[in-house]
Every structure is written in structure tokens, then in C-alpha cells.
PDB file of C-alpha atoms and ligand atoms in Angstrom:
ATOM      1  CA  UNK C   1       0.000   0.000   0.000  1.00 91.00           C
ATOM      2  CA  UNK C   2       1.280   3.565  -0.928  1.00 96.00           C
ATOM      3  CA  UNK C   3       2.958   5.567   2.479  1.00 98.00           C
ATOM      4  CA  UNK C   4       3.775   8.730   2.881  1.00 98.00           C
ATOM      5  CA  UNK C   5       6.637   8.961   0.330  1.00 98.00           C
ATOM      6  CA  UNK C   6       4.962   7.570  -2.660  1.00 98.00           C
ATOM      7  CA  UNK C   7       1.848   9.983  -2.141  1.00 98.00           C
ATOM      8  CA  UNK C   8       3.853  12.963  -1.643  1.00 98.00           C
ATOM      9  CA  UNK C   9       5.815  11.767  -5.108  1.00 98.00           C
ATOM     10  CA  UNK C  10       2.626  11.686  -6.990  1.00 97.00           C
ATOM     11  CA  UNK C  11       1.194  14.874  -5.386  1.00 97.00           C
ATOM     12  CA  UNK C  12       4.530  16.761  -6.408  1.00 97.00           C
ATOM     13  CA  UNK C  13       4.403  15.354  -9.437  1.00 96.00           C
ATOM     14  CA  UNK C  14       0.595  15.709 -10.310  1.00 95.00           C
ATOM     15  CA  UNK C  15       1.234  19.482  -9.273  1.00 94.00           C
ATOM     16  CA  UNK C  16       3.284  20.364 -11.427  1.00 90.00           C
ATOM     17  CA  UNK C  17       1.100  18.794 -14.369  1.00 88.00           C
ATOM     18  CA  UNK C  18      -2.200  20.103 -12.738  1.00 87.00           C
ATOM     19  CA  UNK C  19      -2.824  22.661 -10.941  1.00 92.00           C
ATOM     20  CA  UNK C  20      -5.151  25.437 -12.917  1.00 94.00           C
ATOM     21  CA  UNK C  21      -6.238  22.862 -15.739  1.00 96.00           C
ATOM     22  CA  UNK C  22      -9.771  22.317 -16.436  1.00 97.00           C
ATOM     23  CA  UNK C  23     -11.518  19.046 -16.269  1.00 97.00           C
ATOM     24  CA  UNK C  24     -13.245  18.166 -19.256  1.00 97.00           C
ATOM     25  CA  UNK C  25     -14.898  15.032 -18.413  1.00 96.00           C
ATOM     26  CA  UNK C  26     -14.857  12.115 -16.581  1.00 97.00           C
ATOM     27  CA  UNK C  27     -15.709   7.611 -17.131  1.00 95.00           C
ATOM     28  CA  UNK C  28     -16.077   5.459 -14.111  1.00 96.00           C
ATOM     29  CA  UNK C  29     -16.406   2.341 -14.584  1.00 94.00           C
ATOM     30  CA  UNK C  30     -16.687   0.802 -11.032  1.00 94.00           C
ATOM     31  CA  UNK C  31     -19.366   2.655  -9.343  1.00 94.00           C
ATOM     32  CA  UNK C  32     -17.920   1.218  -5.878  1.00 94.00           C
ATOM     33  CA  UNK C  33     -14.655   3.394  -6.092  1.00 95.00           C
ATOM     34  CA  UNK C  34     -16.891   6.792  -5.810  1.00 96.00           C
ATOM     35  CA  UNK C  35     -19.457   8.101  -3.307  1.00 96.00           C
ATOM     36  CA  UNK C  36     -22.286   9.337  -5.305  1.00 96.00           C
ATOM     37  CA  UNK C  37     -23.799   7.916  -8.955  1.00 96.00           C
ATOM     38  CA  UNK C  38     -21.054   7.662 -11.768  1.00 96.00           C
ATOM     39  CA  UNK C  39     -23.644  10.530 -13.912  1.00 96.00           C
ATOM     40  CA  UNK C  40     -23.960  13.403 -10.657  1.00 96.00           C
ATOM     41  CA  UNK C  41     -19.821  12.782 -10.588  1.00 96.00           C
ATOM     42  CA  UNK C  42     -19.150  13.505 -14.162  1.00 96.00           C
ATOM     43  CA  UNK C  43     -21.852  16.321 -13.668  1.00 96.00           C
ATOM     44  CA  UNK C  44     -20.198  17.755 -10.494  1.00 96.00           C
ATOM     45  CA  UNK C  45     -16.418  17.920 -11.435  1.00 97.00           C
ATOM     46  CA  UNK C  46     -16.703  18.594 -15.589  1.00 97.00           C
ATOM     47  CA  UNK C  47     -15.631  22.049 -16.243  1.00 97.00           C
ATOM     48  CA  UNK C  48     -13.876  22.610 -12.413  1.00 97.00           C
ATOM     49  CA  UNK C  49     -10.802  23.390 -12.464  1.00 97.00           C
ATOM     50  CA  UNK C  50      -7.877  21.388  -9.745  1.00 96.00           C
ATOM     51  CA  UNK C  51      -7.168  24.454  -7.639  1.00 97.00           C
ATOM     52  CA  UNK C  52      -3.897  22.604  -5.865  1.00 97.00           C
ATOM     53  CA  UNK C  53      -3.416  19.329  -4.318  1.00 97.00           C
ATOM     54  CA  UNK C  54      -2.655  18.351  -0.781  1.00 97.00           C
ATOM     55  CA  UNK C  55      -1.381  15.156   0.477  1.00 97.00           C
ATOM     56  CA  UNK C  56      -2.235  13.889   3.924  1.00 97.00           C
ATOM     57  CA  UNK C  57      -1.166  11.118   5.589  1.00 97.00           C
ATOM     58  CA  UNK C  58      -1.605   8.223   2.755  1.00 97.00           C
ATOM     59  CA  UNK C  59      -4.623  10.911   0.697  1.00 98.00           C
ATOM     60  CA  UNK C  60      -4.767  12.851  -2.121  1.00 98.00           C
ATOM     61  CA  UNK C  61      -6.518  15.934  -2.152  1.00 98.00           C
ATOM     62  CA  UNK C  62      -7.755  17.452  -5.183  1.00 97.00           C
ATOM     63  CA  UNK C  63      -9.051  20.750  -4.240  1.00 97.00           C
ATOM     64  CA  UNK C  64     -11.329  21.844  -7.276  1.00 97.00           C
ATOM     65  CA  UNK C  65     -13.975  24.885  -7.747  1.00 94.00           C
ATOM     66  CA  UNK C  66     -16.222  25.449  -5.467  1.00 92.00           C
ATOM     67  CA  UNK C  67     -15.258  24.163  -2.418  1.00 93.00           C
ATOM     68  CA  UNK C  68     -15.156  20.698  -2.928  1.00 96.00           C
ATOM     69  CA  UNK C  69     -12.628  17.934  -2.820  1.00 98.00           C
ATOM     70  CA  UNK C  70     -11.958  14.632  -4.605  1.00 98.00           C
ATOM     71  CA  UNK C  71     -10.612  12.618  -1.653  1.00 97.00           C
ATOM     72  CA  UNK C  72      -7.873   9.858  -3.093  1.00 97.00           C
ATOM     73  CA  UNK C  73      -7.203   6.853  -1.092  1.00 97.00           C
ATOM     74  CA  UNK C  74      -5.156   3.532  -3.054  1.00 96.00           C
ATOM     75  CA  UNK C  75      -5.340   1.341  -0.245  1.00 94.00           C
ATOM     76  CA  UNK C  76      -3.759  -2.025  -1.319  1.00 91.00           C
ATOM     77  CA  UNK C  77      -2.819  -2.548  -5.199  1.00 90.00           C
ATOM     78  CA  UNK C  78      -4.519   1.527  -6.410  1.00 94.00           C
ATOM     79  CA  UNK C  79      -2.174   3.555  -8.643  1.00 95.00           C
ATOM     80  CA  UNK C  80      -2.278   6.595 -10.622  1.00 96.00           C
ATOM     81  CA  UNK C  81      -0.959   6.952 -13.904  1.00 96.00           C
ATOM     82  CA  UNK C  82      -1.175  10.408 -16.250  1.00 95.00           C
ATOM     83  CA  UNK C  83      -1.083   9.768 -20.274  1.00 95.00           C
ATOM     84  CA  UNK C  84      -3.324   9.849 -23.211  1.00 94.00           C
ATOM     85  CA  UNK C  85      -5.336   7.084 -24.713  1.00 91.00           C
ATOM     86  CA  UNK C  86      -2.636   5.779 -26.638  1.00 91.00           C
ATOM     87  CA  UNK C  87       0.121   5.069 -23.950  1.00 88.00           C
ATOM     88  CA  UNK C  88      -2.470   4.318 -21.029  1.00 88.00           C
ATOM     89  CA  UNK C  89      -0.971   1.553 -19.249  1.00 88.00           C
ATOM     90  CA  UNK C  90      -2.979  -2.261 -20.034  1.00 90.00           C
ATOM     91  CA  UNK C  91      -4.964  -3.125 -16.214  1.00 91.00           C
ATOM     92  CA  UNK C  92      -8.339  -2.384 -15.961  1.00 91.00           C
ATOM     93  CA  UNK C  93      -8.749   1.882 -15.173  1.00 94.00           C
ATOM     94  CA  UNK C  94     -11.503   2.131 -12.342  1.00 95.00           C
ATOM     95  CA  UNK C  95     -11.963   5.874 -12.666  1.00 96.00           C
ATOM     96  CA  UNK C  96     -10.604   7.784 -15.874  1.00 96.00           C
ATOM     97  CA  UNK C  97     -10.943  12.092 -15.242  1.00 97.00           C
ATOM     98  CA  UNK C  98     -10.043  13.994 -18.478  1.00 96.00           C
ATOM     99  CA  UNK C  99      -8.190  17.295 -19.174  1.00 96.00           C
ATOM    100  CA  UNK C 100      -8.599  17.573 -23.152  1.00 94.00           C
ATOM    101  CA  UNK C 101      -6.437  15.160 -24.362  1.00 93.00           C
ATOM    102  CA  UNK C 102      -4.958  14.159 -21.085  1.00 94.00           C
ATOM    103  CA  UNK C 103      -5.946  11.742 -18.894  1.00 95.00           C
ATOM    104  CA  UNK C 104      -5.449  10.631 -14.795  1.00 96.00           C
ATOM    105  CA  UNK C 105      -6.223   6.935 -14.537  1.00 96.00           C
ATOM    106  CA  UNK C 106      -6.928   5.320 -11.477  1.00 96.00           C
ATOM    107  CA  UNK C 107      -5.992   2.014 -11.503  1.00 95.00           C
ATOM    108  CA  UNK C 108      -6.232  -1.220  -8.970  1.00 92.00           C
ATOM    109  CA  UNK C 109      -8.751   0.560  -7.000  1.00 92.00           C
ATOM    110  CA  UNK C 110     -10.662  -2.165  -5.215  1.00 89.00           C
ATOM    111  CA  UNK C 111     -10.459  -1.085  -1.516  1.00 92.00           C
ATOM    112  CA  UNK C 112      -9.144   2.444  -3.126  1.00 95.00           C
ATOM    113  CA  UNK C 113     -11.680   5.023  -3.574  1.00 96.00           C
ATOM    114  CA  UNK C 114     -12.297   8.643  -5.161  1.00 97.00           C
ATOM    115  CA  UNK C 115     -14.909  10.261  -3.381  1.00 97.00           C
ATOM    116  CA  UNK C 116     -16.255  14.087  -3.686  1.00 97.00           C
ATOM    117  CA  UNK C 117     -17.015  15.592  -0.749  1.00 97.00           C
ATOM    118  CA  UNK C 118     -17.142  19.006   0.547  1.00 96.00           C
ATOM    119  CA  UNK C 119     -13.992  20.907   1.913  1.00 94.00           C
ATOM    120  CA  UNK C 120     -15.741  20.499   6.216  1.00 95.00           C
ATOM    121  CA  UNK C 121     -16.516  17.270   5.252  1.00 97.00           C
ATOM    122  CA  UNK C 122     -13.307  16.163   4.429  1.00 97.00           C
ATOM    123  CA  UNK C 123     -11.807  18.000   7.326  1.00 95.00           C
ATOM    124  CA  UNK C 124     -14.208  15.935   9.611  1.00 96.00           C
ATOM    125  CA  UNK C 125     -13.220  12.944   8.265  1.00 95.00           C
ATOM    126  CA  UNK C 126      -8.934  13.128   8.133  1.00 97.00           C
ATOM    127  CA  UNK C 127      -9.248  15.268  11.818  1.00 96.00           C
ATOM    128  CA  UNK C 128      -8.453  11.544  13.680  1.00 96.00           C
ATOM    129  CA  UNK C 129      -4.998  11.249  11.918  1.00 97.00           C
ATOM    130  CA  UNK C 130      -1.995  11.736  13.843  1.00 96.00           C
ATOM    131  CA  UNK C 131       1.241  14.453  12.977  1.00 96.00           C
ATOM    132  CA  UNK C 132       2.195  14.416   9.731  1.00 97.00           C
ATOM    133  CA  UNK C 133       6.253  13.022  10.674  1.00 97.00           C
ATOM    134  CA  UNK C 134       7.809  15.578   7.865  1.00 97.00           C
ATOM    135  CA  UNK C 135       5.692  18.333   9.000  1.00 94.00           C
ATOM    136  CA  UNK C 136       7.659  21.626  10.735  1.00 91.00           C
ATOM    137  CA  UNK C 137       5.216  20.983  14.241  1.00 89.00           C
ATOM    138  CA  UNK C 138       6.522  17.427  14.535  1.00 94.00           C
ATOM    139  CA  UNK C 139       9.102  18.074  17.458  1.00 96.00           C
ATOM    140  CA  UNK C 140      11.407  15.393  19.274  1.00 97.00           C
ATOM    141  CA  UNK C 141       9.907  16.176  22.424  1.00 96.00           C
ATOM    142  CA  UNK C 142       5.943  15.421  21.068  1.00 95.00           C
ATOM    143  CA  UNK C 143       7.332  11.924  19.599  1.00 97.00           C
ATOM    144  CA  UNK C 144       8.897  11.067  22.891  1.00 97.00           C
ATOM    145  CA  UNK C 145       6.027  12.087  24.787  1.00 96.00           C
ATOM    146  CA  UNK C 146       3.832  10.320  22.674  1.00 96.00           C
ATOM    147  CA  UNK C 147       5.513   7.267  21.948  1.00 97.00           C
ATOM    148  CA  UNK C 148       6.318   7.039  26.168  1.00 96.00           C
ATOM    149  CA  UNK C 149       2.365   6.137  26.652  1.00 95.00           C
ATOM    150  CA  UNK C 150       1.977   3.590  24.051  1.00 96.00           C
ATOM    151  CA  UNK C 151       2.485  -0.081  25.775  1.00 94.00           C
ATOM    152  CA  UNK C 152       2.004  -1.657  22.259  1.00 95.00           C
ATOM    153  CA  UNK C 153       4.705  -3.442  19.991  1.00 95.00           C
ATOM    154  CA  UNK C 154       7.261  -0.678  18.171  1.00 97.00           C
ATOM    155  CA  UNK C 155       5.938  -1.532  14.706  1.00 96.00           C
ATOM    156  CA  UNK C 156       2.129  -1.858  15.398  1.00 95.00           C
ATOM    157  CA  UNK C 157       2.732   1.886  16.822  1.00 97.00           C
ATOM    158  CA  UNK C 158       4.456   3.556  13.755  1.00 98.00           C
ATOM    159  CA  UNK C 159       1.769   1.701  11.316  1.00 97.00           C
ATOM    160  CA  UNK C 160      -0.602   3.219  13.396  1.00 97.00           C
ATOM    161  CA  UNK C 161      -2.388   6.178  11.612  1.00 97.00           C
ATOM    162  CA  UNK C 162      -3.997   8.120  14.747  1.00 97.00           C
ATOM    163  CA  UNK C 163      -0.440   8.243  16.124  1.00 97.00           C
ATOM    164  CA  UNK C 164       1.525   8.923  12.987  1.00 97.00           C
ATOM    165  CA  UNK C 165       0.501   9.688   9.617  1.00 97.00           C
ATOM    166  CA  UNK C 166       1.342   8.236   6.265  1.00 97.00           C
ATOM    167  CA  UNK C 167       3.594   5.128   7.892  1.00 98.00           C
ATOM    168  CA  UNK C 168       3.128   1.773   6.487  1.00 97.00           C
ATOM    169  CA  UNK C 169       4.072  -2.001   6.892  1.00 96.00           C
ATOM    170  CA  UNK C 170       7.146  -1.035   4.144  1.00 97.00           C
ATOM    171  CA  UNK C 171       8.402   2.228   6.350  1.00 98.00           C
ATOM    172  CA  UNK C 172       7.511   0.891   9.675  1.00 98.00           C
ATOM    173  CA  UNK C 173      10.504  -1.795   8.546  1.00 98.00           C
ATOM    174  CA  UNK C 174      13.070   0.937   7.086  1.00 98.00           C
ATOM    175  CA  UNK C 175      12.300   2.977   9.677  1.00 98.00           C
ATOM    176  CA  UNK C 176      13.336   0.457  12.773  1.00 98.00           C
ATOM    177  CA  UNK C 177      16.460  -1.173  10.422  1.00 98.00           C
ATOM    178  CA  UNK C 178      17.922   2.100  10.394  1.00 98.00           C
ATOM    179  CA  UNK C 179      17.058   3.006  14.544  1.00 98.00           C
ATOM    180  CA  UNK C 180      18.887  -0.644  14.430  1.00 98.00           C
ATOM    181  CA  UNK C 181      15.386  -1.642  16.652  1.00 98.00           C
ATOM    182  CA  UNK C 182      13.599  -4.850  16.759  1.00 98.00           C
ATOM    183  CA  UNK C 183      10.229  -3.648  14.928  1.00 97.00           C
ATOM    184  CA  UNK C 184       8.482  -6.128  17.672  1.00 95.00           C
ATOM    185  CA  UNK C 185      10.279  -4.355  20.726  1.00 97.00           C
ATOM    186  CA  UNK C 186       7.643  -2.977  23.074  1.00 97.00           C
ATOM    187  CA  UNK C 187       7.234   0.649  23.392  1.00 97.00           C
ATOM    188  CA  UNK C 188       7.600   0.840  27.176  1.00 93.00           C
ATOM    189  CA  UNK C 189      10.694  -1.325  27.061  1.00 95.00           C
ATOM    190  CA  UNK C 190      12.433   1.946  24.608  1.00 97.00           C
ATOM    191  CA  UNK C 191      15.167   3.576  26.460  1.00 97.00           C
ATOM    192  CA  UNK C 192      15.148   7.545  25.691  1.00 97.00           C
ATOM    193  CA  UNK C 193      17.922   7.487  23.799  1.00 97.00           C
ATOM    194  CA  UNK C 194      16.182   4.637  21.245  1.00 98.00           C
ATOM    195  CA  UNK C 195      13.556   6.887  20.973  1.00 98.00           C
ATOM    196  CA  UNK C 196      15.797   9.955  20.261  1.00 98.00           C
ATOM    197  CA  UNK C 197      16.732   7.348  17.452  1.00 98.00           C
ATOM    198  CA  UNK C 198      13.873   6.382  16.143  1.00 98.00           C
ATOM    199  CA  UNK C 199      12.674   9.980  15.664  1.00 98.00           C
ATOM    200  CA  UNK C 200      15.495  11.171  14.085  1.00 98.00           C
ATOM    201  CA  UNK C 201      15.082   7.699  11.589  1.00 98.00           C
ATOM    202  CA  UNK C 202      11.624   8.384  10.600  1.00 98.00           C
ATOM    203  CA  UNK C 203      12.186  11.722   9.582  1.00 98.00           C
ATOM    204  CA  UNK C 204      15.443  10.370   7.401  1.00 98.00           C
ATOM    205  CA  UNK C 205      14.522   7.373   5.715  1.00 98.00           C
ATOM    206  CA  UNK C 206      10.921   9.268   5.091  1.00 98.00           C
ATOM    207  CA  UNK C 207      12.833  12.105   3.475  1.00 98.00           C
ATOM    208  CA  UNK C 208      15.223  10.019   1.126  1.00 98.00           C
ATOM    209  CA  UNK C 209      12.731   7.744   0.290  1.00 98.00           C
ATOM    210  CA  UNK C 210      10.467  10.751  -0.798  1.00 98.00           C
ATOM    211  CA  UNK C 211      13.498  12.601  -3.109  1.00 98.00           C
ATOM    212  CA  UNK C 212      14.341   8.595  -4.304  1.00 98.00           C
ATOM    213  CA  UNK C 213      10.778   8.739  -5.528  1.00 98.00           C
ATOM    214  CA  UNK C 214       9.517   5.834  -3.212  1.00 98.00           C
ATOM    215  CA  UNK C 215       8.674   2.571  -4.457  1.00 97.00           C
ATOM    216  CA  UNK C 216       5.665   2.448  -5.996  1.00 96.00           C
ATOM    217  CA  UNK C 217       6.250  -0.487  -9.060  1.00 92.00           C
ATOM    218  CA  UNK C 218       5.111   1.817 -12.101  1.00 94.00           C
ATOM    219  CA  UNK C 219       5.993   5.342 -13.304  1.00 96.00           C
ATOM    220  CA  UNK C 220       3.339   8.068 -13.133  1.00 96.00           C
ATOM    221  CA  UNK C 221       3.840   8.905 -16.578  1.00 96.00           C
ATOM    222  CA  UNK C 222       5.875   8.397 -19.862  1.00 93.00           C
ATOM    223  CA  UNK C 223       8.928   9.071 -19.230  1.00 94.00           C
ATOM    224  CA  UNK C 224       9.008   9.415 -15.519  1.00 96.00           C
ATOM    225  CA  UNK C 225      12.296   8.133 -13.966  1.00 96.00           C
ATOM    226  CA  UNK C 226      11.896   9.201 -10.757  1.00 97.00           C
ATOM    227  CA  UNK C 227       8.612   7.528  -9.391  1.00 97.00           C
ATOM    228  CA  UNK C 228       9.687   3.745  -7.463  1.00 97.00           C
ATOM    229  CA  UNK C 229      13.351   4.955  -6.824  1.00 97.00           C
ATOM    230  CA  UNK C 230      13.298   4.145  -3.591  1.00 97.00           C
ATOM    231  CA  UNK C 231      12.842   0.302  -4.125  1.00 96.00           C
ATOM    232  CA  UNK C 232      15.711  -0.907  -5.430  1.00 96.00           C
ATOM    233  CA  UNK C 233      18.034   1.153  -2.434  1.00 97.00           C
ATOM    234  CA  UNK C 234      15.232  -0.900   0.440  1.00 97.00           C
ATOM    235  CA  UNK C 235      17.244  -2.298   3.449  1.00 98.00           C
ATOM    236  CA  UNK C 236      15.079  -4.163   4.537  1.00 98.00           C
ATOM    237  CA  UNK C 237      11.514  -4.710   3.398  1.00 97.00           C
ATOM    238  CA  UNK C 238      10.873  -7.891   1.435  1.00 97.00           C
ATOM    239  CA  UNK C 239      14.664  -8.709   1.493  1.00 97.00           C
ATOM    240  CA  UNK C 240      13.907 -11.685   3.626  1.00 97.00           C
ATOM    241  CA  UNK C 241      17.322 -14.171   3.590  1.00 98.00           C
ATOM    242  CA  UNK C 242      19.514 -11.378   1.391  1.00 98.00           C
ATOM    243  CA  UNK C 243      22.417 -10.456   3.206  1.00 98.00           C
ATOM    244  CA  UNK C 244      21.743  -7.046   5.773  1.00 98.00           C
ATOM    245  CA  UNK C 245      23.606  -3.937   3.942  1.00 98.00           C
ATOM    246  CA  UNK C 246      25.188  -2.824   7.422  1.00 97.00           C
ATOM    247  CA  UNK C 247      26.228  -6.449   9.117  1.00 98.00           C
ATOM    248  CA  UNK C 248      26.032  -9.470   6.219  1.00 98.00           C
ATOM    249  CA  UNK C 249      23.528 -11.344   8.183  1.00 98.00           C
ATOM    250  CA  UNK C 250      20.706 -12.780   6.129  1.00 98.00           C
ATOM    251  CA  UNK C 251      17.192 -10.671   7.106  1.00 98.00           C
ATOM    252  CA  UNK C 252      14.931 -12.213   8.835  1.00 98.00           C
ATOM    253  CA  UNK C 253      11.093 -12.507   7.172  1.00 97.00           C
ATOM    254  CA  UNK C 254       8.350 -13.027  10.030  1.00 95.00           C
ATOM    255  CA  UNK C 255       4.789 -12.765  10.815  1.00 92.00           C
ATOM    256  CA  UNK C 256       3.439 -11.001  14.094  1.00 84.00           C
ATOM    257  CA  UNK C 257      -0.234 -10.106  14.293  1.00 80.00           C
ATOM    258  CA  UNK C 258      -0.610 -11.093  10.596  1.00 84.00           C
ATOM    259  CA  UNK C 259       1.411  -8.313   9.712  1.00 87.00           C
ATOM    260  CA  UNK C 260       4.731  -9.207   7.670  1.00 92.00           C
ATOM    261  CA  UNK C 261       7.870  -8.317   9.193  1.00 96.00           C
ATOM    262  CA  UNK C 262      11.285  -7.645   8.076  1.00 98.00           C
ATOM    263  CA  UNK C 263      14.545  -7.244  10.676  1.00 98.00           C
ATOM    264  CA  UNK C 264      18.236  -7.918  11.071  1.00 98.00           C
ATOM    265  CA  UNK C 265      19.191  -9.910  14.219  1.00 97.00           C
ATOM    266  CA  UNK C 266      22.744  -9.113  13.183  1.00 98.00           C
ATOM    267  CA  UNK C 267      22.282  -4.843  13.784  1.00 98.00           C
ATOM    268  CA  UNK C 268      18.817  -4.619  15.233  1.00 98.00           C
ATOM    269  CA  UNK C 269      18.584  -5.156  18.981  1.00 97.00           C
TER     270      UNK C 269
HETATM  271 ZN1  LIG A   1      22.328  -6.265  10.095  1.00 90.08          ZN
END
């Protein structure tokens, strides 16, 4: 599922492209991924322009005319990809929104959804989502105070969306490899100085994995060569019995509360 880095990729990215343009039509063709019928969407949204877009936590917004908002959310398996007809990617497009010529696919959106809603309304429904970790009012002190009340396991707490925003399984992984701390370490057993760590790690391996263009698997757009830059430089993450960059030992794949998990015994403690 898309994090933090990989929405803040495509919202850079999308930005850049779409900010100001008009949108001159719309196809859905799975009613489930919107909130209202597939004809009052196209009606609603044709002829608005995309004022900016925001990310927050793992959401797109796209902030069009009049007030309203088209709420993003990939969930497992969604993507976005920007072409025309001709070099539109072949998987089955869920929602399809047009500017002339141009078009933003969705794609893979089966828990994903697109849903337009007004700008309170999508205020009252993000306001249960934690600090954003990259944001300027996302101080040391707050994530040690914060982190000192949870009793729960390390990575159950950074996947955790009303204490963080935006971390995911992949992250929660990079993020504890490079603290060198056991992802299934209790948060009461942290010492101050682990937590010191760990704050100082999510705000690193956040940032390089945003300017590496994190790793979602396909470029937003013809020619893109930035988007899923991240992956290949992973430490951790799906590198179960590959050799650990800082130590040599092989990484250890496991399974805790159904959740996959991916540590070094070698460097992680
Ligand atoms: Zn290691």
C-alpha cells in the first residue's frame, strides 16, 4: 500500500502537471470506487478546475472549484498513472478524469476510492490522523512524549495512523532497520535514547525515500524516472534471507499479528 513517500511523489508530481487545468470530463467504470452515482460525478467535477493538491497522511486531495474535494485513497494494489489514450498503461482503469487530451487513470482501486465531498466534510473525516512526521510541528519532544504512553509493539505503533501519519508495513521496517530496533520491541521497554533514534530515523529514511521517488512499481507517466526509486536502495523490506547492507547477516522474514515483518538480528537489537 502507498505511504507517505509515494503519495507525496505523486502529489509533487501531479502538481506540477495540474494545478489550474480544467476538467473536461470524466468515465467510471466501477461505481464502488466513488461516493455518489457515476452521472452526478461527471456532472459535479466537468468544467472545475484542480485548484492545488494536498497530500495527507496516505490521501490525495484534489481541491477543485467550489469548495469541494476529490478525496484519493489507493489502499492495497490503487495507482495513478497520467497519459493519453494511446500510452495508457494495459490493467483495468476504475476511474478515468479527463483534461482535453490528457488523462489521470486510477488504476487497482478495489479497496481504493475517489470520493467528492465538501472541503468540512473532508476536514471531519482526516481530523483523527496523527502528525504528519515531515511536518515543521513534529518536534522530538511530542514523539517522545507520545511514543512514552503507548504499551504496544514498536511496529504496530508507527503503522498506526492516529499516532503517525502516512507510515506503512514497508516504512515501519526501514524505519526500525535504520534506529537498528527490533520492529516487535515494546514501546515501554524503549530507552530515551532509542527513541531519540527512532525519531530522528523516521524523519530520514521518510525524506530520502520521498526525493528517491519511493517505491511504488510503475511510473506516473511516460517518461518518468523518478517515481519507485526508492525500491531498489530498500534495506530491509521484502529482502527476507539477502544479506543485511550494514552487518552481512541474512534478514529475517516473520509474521506477528498477521502483519509481515522484516529485521536484522545481526544490527537490530
Ligand atoms: Zn544487520
Amino acid at each position: 500500500m502507498p505511504e507517505l513517500p509515494e503519495m507525496e511523489n505523486y502529489k509533487r508530481l501531479l502538481a506540477r502537471t495540474f494545478v489550474g487545468k480544467t476538467i473536461t470530463g470524466t468515465q467510471v467504470s466501477r461505481e464502488k470506487s466513488i461516493n455518489i452515482p457515476p452521472s452526478q460525478f461527471t456532472a459535479a467535477i466537468t468544467g472545475n478546475r484542480i485548484q492545488s493538491i494536498e497530500r495527507r497522511a496516505k490521501h490525495l486531495l484534489f481541491h477543485i472549484d467550489h469548495q469541494k474535494v476529490m478525496l484519493l485513497h489507493l489502499m492495497l494494489g490503487g495507482l495513478i498513472y497520467y497519459g493519453t489514450e494511446e500510452d495508457k498503461p494495459n490493467r483495468t482503469v476504475q476511474v478515468q478524469i479527463d483534461f482535453g487530451p490528457h488523462r489521470l487513470f486510477f488504476i487497482g482501486l478495489r479497496l481504493g476510492y475517489l470520493h467528492l465531498l465538501s472541503a468540512a466534510d473532508v476536514q471531519d473525516k482526516l481530523i483523527q490522523l496523527g502528525p504528519e512526521p515531515l511536518g515543521p510541528y513534529f518536534t522530538e519532544q511530542d514523539f517522545i512524549n507520545a511514543i512514552t504512553a503507548k504499551k504496544s509493539r514498536l511496529k504496530t505503533t508507527l503503522v498506526e495512523q492516529s499516532f503517525l501519519s502516512g507510515i506503512g508495513n514497508y516504512y515501519s521496517d526501514e524505519i526500525c532497520w535504520h534506529a537498528g530496533i527490533l520492529p516487535m520491541r515494546n514501546c515501554n521497554d524503549l530507552s530515551v535514547e532509542e527513541k531519540s533514534k527512532l525519531y530522528r530515523s523516521i524523519r530520514t529514511v521518510l525524506s530520502e525515500a520521498l526525493e528517491s521517488g519511493g517505491y511504488m512499481e510503475m511510473p506516473l507517466y511516460k517518461g518518468d524516472t523518478l517515481t519507485g526509486g526508492y525500491d531498489p536502495i530498500r534495506k530491509v523490506y521484502d529482502r527476507g534471507g539477502e544479506p543485511c547492507f550494514r552487518c552481512g547477516r541474512p534478514i529475517i522474514k516473520d509474521e506477528h499479528s498477521s502483519r509481515k515483518l522484516f529485521y536484522c538480528t545481526g544490527c537490530q537489537t
